[in-house]
């Protein structure tokens, strides 16, 4: 019979075969049930360890809460169809912009900002689109401007970890939406849906 335990200093290396032989010979009459019982026990231990790892990786309350501007909360409570701006946590890494010419820098910055916005806003855009919420994506600031939505949609945004904060739409003092320049020849009423 081969030696099932090999001593190496303070550590014992036990082969799986040796463990299985020992389990089967401990109780000759119920060898299979012993193995099945130990197999179930190992499965339960594996599941328990998986659960512990998940809880350690994502402890309760570890998901950062989305900051909601207090002014917006008051507006939503007063009028459930209030608009707001959604600000995303991901920021574009512009440190690798080429040092060559202005056009190359502009193209790099534009492409990087658009890619960052498309990546970080994708799930939220899909959510808003599925609820038929009118919105505009502003890629250079990585925000979404929601013209109006119901309270359920607003509350539904809480599950999106990519959102950093939700704020009230900025007041421009002109009665026009952000991005609308009344001095330009554009018809600003088309931008606001009015």
PDB file of N, CA and C in Angstrom, residues 91-97 112:
ATOM      1  N   UNK A  91     -15.429  59.715 -16.866  1.00  0.00           N
ATOM      2  CA  UNK A  91     -14.857  60.890 -17.525  1.00  0.00           C
ATOM      3  C   UNK A  91     -13.881  60.413 -18.590  1.00  0.00           C
ATOM      4  N   UNK A  92     -13.842  61.122 -19.693  1.00  0.00           N
ATOM      5  CA  UNK A  92     -12.948  60.757 -20.793  1.00  0.00           C
ATOM      6  C   UNK A  92     -11.497  61.002 -20.401  1.00  0.00           C
ATOM      7  N   UNK A  93     -10.622  60.079 -20.781  1.00  0.00           N
ATOM      8  CA  UNK A  93      -9.188  60.233 -20.542  1.00  0.00           C
ATOM      9  C   UNK A  93      -8.580  60.930 -21.755  1.00  0.00           C
ATOM     10  N   UNK A  94      -8.286  62.201 -21.599  1.00  0.00           N
ATOM     11  CA  UNK A  94      -7.756  63.001 -22.705  1.00  0.00           C
ATOM     12  C   UNK A  94      -6.247  63.195 -22.600  1.00  0.00           C
ATOM     13  N   UNK A  95      -5.604  62.494 -21.692  1.00  0.00           N
ATOM     14  CA  UNK A  95      -4.162  62.674 -21.498  1.00  0.00           C
ATOM     15  C   UNK A  95      -3.341  62.143 -22.665  1.00  0.00           C
ATOM     16  N   UNK A  96      -3.911  61.276 -23.476  1.00  0.00           N
ATOM     17  CA  UNK A  96      -3.184  60.715 -24.618  1.00  0.00           C
ATOM     18  C   UNK A  96      -3.420  61.490 -25.907  1.00  0.00           C
ATOM     19  N   UNK A  97      -3.933  62.680 -25.781  1.00  0.00           N
ATOM     20  CA  UNK A  97      -4.159  63.500 -26.978  1.00  0.00           C
ATOM     21  C   UNK A  97      -2.820  63.762 -27.659  1.00  0.00           C
ATOM     22  N   UNK A 112     -12.850  60.693 -28.466  1.00  0.00           N
ATOM     23  CA  UNK A 112     -12.781  60.145 -27.111  1.00  0.00           C
ATOM     24  C   UNK A 112     -14.006  60.535 -26.288  1.00  0.00           C
TER      25      UNK A 112
END
